[in-house]
Amino acid sequence: MKETDGMKAKELLAYYQEKLDEEARQAKKEGRLVCWSASVAPPEFCVTMDIAMVYPETHAAGIGARKGSLTMLEVADRKGYNVDICSYARVNMGYMELMKQQALTGEVPEELKDSPAAKVPLPDLVITCNNICNTLLKWYENLAKELNIPCIIIDVPFNHTMPIPQYSKDYIAGQFDEAIRQLEEITGKKFDYDKFLEVQKQTQRSVKEWNRVAKLSSYKPSPLNCFDLFNYMALIVCARSLYYAEHTFKTFADELEYNLANEIYAFKGAEKKRITWEGIAVWPYLGHTFKSLKALGSIMTGSAYPGLWNLEYTPGDMSSMAEAYTRIYINTCLENKAKVLQDIVEGGKCDGVVYHLNRSCKLMSFLNVETAEIIEERTKTPYVSFDGDQTDPRNFAPAQFDTRVQALSEMMDAKDA
Ligand code: SF4
């Protein structure tokens, strides 16, 4: 009998998150390599090489959700990191500084003693990819410089036109080859292509189950509140190349399908309006944002952000894998981004859209201003935006959020009147 037998999806999510952190700590203790990775960089190469993985964006999100990000941000502030840098990066730099201090002195710094931050070890190498933003290049270069460790960069061109040209896919496939060469050099081991194929197949099984969950919000009423995707995202980011993600998402999709068949809906009969949330969650205020919308009967049935990990490709085909890692909607032209979002709004049968103008995430936020008008024009759905930040609580005002979503609720009602 396995420890996970009979666990609900929510329990599996917590169990595997803790297991991943423990595996990284154990690897460090045993002198095996630990890699810190950008969230949409391909994990397939490091997993094939048995390298333990830690994902700073998810780690920072967890710290934010547990109300511990301000402490890390203040450490980064004191080190001179500018407040205009993405707060995921600043939370991570703060954590890295404290862990470095601990390694040097052997003493746990005061800021870490009471911190809710998951205690993950410092990396022996980092891997990053600019398929969601260029901040990730400078952030990881900085980590590598501060810790004097290797940095693997998968450089992905921005897609100004669609479909993605073959030369672009070839260029990215070349980056993959170079990452493999670097890993062989770092580990002193030959890359096992047979194992790599199995890792790719596992990744595809995880993605398939993730997509199965996401599609369930198209039902009206919906068995799924997409706020849950924000929580479950931790595993599509950190464990998509492992069985952990597939197992959890399959269990979750089965539970939701059971609920749908038995007319058990997320809002239990109180679903009044359906909205798309465009952008990252406000982690320190996840509960507040969810409750404010719920009080208005507004359920989230659309969100493009979790779709960043819809990384479908053909195992064994590097060009296909290259395409999956570059067609991320925020790495494409405005026209394509608008098309993706329109499909989300229509697929989720949404009545309105909430745009998070995220001070951290410049690219997403700047594009949102234009996207909002295009989507309103095409789908005739009203929208509102609010100012926020995914992990810097100083940049979010609950009262502003509440008045904006109240206004959206009124606009949605007025449209039906
Ligand atoms: S939040 Fe935005 S700026 Fe920060 S790492 Fe993610 S994509 Fe980049």
PDB file of C-alpha atoms in Angstrom, residues 252-390:
ATOM      1  CA  PHE A 252      -8.469  16.318  -9.494  1.00  0.00           C
ATOM      2  CA  ALA A 253     -10.032  15.897 -12.966  1.00  0.00           C
ATOM      3  CA  ASP A 254     -11.731  12.662 -11.828  1.00  0.00           C
ATOM      4  CA  GLU A 255     -13.127  14.444  -8.750  1.00  0.00           C
ATOM      5  CA  LEU A 256     -14.430  17.347 -10.847  1.00  0.00           C
ATOM      6  CA  GLU A 257     -15.997  15.026 -13.405  1.00  0.00           C
ATOM      7  CA  TYR A 258     -17.697  13.133 -10.603  1.00  0.00           C
ATOM      8  CA  ASN A 259     -19.001  16.442  -9.212  1.00  0.00           C
ATOM      9  CA  LEU A 260     -20.253  17.508 -12.623  1.00  0.00           C
ATOM     10  CA  ALA A 261     -22.108  14.230 -13.121  1.00  0.00           C
ATOM     11  CA  ASN A 262     -23.681  14.657  -9.669  1.00  0.00           C
ATOM     12  CA  GLU A 263     -24.529  18.352 -10.139  1.00  0.00           C
ATOM     13  CA  ILE A 264     -22.081  19.480  -7.477  1.00  0.00           C
ATOM     14  CA  TYR A 265     -20.846  22.887  -8.601  1.00  0.00           C
ATOM     15  CA  ALA A 266     -18.044  25.120  -7.321  1.00  0.00           C
ATOM     16  CA  PHE A 267     -20.434  27.854  -6.154  1.00  0.00           C
ATOM     17  CA  LYS A 268     -23.196  25.446  -5.097  1.00  0.00           C
ATOM     18  CA  GLY A 269     -26.021  27.233  -6.947  1.00  0.00           C
ATOM     19  CA  ALA A 270     -24.670  30.744  -6.247  1.00  0.00           C
ATOM     20  CA  GLU A 271     -22.945  31.166  -9.625  1.00  0.00           C
ATOM     21  CA  LYS A 272     -24.294  34.446 -10.958  1.00  0.00           C
ATOM     22  CA  LYS A 273     -21.699  35.690 -13.399  1.00  0.00           C
ATOM     23  CA  ARG A 274     -18.573  34.205 -14.913  1.00  0.00           C
ATOM     24  CA  ILE A 275     -15.339  36.106 -15.303  1.00  0.00           C
ATOM     25  CA  THR A 276     -11.900  35.739 -16.855  1.00  0.00           C
ATOM     26  CA  TRP A 277      -8.955  36.825 -14.712  1.00  0.00           C
ATOM     27  CA  GLU A 278      -6.069  37.949 -16.875  1.00  0.00           C
ATOM     28  CA  GLY A 279      -2.696  37.957 -15.180  1.00  0.00           C
ATOM     29  CA  ILE A 280      -0.986  36.406 -12.199  1.00  0.00           C
ATOM     30  CA  ALA A 281      -2.761  35.994  -8.861  1.00  0.00           C
ATOM     31  CA  VAL A 282      -2.115  38.483  -6.050  1.00  0.00           C
ATOM     32  CA  TRP A 283      -0.626  35.841  -3.776  1.00  0.00           C
ATOM     33  CA  PRO A 284      -0.639  37.773  -0.478  1.00  0.00           C
ATOM     34  CA  TYR A 285      -4.319  38.581  -1.083  1.00  0.00           C
ATOM     35  CA  LEU A 286      -5.447  35.370  -2.758  1.00  0.00           C
ATOM     36  CA  GLY A 287      -8.166  34.822  -0.137  1.00  0.00           C
ATOM     37  CA  HIS A 288      -9.348  38.425  -0.307  1.00  0.00           C
ATOM     38  CA  THR A 289      -9.624  38.524  -4.109  1.00  0.00           C
ATOM     39  CA  PHE A 290     -11.402  35.169  -4.191  1.00  0.00           C
ATOM     40  CA  LYS A 291     -13.870  36.135  -1.453  1.00  0.00           C
ATOM     41  CA  SER A 292     -14.647  39.562  -2.947  1.00  0.00           C
ATOM     42  CA  LEU A 293     -15.581  37.957  -6.252  1.00  0.00           C
ATOM     43  CA  LYS A 294     -17.477  35.138  -4.599  1.00  0.00           C
ATOM     44  CA  ALA A 295     -19.540  37.598  -2.537  1.00  0.00           C
ATOM     45  CA  LEU A 296     -20.759  39.027  -5.850  1.00  0.00           C
ATOM     46  CA  GLY A 297     -21.522  35.566  -7.244  1.00  0.00           C
ATOM     47  CA  SER A 298     -18.692  35.987  -9.781  1.00  0.00           C
ATOM     48  CA  ILE A 299     -16.872  32.742 -10.466  1.00  0.00           C
ATOM     49  CA  MET A 300     -13.588  32.627 -12.371  1.00  0.00           C
ATOM     50  CA  THR A 301     -14.064  30.290 -15.340  1.00  0.00           C
ATOM     51  CA  GLY A 302     -11.311  31.690 -17.523  1.00  0.00           C
ATOM     52  CA  SER A 303      -7.649  32.392 -16.948  1.00  0.00           C
ATOM     53  CA  ALA A 304      -4.957  32.351 -19.585  1.00  0.00           C
ATOM     54  CA  TYR A 305      -2.078  32.271 -17.093  1.00  0.00           C
ATOM     55  CA  PRO A 306      -2.316  28.570 -16.113  1.00  0.00           C
ATOM     56  CA  GLY A 307      -2.406  27.869 -19.861  1.00  0.00           C
ATOM     57  CA  LEU A 308       1.270  28.897 -20.095  1.00  0.00           C
ATOM     58  CA  TRP A 309       1.991  25.278 -19.192  1.00  0.00           C
ATOM     59  CA  ASN A 310      -0.128  23.817 -21.991  1.00  0.00           C
ATOM     60  CA  LEU A 311       3.172  22.496 -23.348  1.00  0.00           C
ATOM     61  CA  GLU A 312       1.955  19.853 -25.787  1.00  0.00           C
ATOM     62  CA  TYR A 313       4.611  18.402 -28.102  1.00  0.00           C
ATOM     63  CA  THR A 314       5.652  15.130 -29.731  1.00  0.00           C
ATOM     64  CA  PRO A 315       8.184  13.225 -27.589  1.00  0.00           C
ATOM     65  CA  GLY A 316      11.323  12.465 -29.561  1.00  0.00           C
ATOM     66  CA  ASP A 317      10.858  15.505 -31.809  1.00  0.00           C
ATOM     67  CA  MET A 318      13.098  18.400 -30.681  1.00  0.00           C
ATOM     68  CA  SER A 319      11.536  20.795 -33.157  1.00  0.00           C
ATOM     69  CA  SER A 320       8.078  20.099 -31.769  1.00  0.00           C
ATOM     70  CA  MET A 321       9.387  20.580 -28.208  1.00  0.00           C
ATOM     71  CA  ALA A 322      11.025  23.850 -29.310  1.00  0.00           C
ATOM     72  CA  GLU A 323       7.702  25.073 -30.668  1.00  0.00           C
ATOM     73  CA  ALA A 324       5.885  24.232 -27.419  1.00  0.00           C
ATOM     74  CA  TYR A 325       8.389  26.263 -25.391  1.00  0.00           C
ATOM     75  CA  THR A 326       8.162  29.321 -27.637  1.00  0.00           C
ATOM     76  CA  ARG A 327       4.442  29.599 -28.449  1.00  0.00           C
ATOM     77  CA  ILE A 328       3.657  30.786 -24.873  1.00  0.00           C
ATOM     78  CA  TYR A 329       1.024  33.453 -25.508  1.00  0.00           C
ATOM     79  CA  ILE A 330       2.947  36.274 -23.819  1.00  0.00           C
ATOM     80  CA  ASN A 331       5.889  35.458 -26.098  1.00  0.00           C
ATOM     81  CA  THR A 332       3.782  36.182 -29.167  1.00  0.00           C
ATOM     82  CA  CYS A 333       2.462  39.238 -31.011  1.00  0.00           C
ATOM     83  CA  LEU A 334      -0.539  41.203 -29.793  1.00  0.00           C
ATOM     84  CA  GLU A 335      -2.824  39.664 -32.404  1.00  0.00           C
ATOM     85  CA  ASN A 336      -2.053  36.132 -31.209  1.00  0.00           C
ATOM     86  CA  LYS A 337      -2.276  37.105 -27.551  1.00  0.00           C
ATOM     87  CA  ALA A 338      -5.717  38.618 -28.172  1.00  0.00           C
ATOM     88  CA  LYS A 339      -6.810  35.471 -30.015  1.00  0.00           C
ATOM     89  CA  VAL A 340      -5.721  33.234 -27.119  1.00  0.00           C
ATOM     90  CA  LEU A 341      -7.520  35.418 -24.606  1.00  0.00           C
ATOM     91  CA  GLN A 342     -10.651  35.609 -26.742  1.00  0.00           C
ATOM     92  CA  ASP A 343     -10.757  31.796 -26.824  1.00  0.00           C
ATOM     93  CA  ILE A 344     -10.419  31.757 -23.022  1.00  0.00           C
ATOM     94  CA  VAL A 345     -13.257  34.280 -22.544  1.00  0.00           C
ATOM     95  CA  GLU A 346     -15.538  32.467 -24.972  1.00  0.00           C
ATOM     96  CA  GLY A 347     -14.508  28.964 -23.854  1.00  0.00           C
ATOM     97  CA  GLY A 348     -15.231  29.870 -20.209  1.00  0.00           C
ATOM     98  CA  LYS A 349     -18.582  31.450 -21.261  1.00  0.00           C
ATOM     99  CA  CYS A 350     -17.463  34.561 -19.402  1.00  0.00           C
ATOM    100  CA  ASP A 351     -19.570  37.683 -18.852  1.00  0.00           C
ATOM    101  CA  GLY A 352     -16.646  39.970 -17.984  1.00  0.00           C
ATOM    102  CA  VAL A 353     -12.891  40.257 -17.630  1.00  0.00           C
ATOM    103  CA  VAL A 354     -10.685  41.414 -14.747  1.00  0.00           C
ATOM    104  CA  TYR A 355      -7.205  42.597 -15.780  1.00  0.00           C
ATOM    105  CA  HIS A 356      -4.431  42.585 -13.209  1.00  0.00           C
ATOM    106  CA  LEU A 357      -2.148  45.541 -13.999  1.00  0.00           C
ATOM    107  CA  ASN A 358       0.796  43.950 -12.287  1.00  0.00           C
ATOM    108  CA  ARG A 359       3.587  46.327 -11.313  1.00  0.00           C
ATOM    109  CA  SER A 360       6.055  43.448 -11.383  1.00  0.00           C
ATOM    110  CA  CYS A 361       5.201  42.002 -14.740  1.00  0.00           C
ATOM    111  CA  LYS A 362       5.697  44.791 -17.235  1.00  0.00           C
ATOM    112  CA  LEU A 363       5.182  42.854 -20.461  1.00  0.00           C
ATOM    113  CA  MET A 364       1.928  41.232 -19.353  1.00  0.00           C
ATOM    114  CA  SER A 365       0.590  44.495 -17.966  1.00  0.00           C
ATOM    115  CA  PHE A 366       1.468  46.738 -20.904  1.00  0.00           C
ATOM    116  CA  LEU A 367      -0.098  44.304 -23.344  1.00  0.00           C
ATOM    117  CA  ASN A 368      -3.194  44.067 -21.155  1.00  0.00           C
ATOM    118  CA  VAL A 369      -4.072  47.707 -21.766  1.00  0.00           C
ATOM    119  CA  GLU A 370      -4.397  47.096 -25.501  1.00  0.00           C
ATOM    120  CA  THR A 371      -5.746  43.576 -25.204  1.00  0.00           C
ATOM    121  CA  ALA A 372      -8.625  44.758 -22.999  1.00  0.00           C
ATOM    122  CA  GLU A 373     -10.006  47.009 -25.723  1.00  0.00           C
ATOM    123  CA  ILE A 374      -9.644  44.366 -28.421  1.00  0.00           C
ATOM    124  CA  ILE A 375     -11.404  41.730 -26.335  1.00  0.00           C
ATOM    125  CA  GLU A 376     -14.225  44.087 -25.365  1.00  0.00           C
ATOM    126  CA  GLU A 377     -14.759  44.982 -29.001  1.00  0.00           C
ATOM    127  CA  ARG A 378     -14.774  41.361 -30.149  1.00  0.00           C
ATOM    128  CA  THR A 379     -16.683  39.661 -27.347  1.00  0.00           C
ATOM    129  CA  LYS A 380     -18.838  42.570 -26.130  1.00  0.00           C
ATOM    130  CA  THR A 381     -17.926  41.729 -22.544  1.00  0.00           C
ATOM    131  CA  PRO A 382     -17.226  44.564 -20.077  1.00  0.00           C
ATOM    132  CA  TYR A 383     -13.925  44.722 -18.237  1.00  0.00           C
ATOM    133  CA  VAL A 384     -12.180  46.388 -15.314  1.00  0.00           C
ATOM    134  CA  SER A 385      -8.557  46.525 -14.281  1.00  0.00           C
ATOM    135  CA  PHE A 386      -6.884  46.931 -10.918  1.00  0.00           C
ATOM    136  CA  ASP A 387      -3.364  47.815  -9.818  1.00  0.00           C
ATOM    137  CA  GLY A 388      -1.498  45.072  -8.053  1.00  0.00           C
ATOM    138  CA  ASP A 389       1.545  42.908  -7.761  1.00  0.00           C
ATOM    139  CA  GLN A 390       1.916  39.166  -7.402  1.00  0.00           C
TER     140      GLN A 390
END
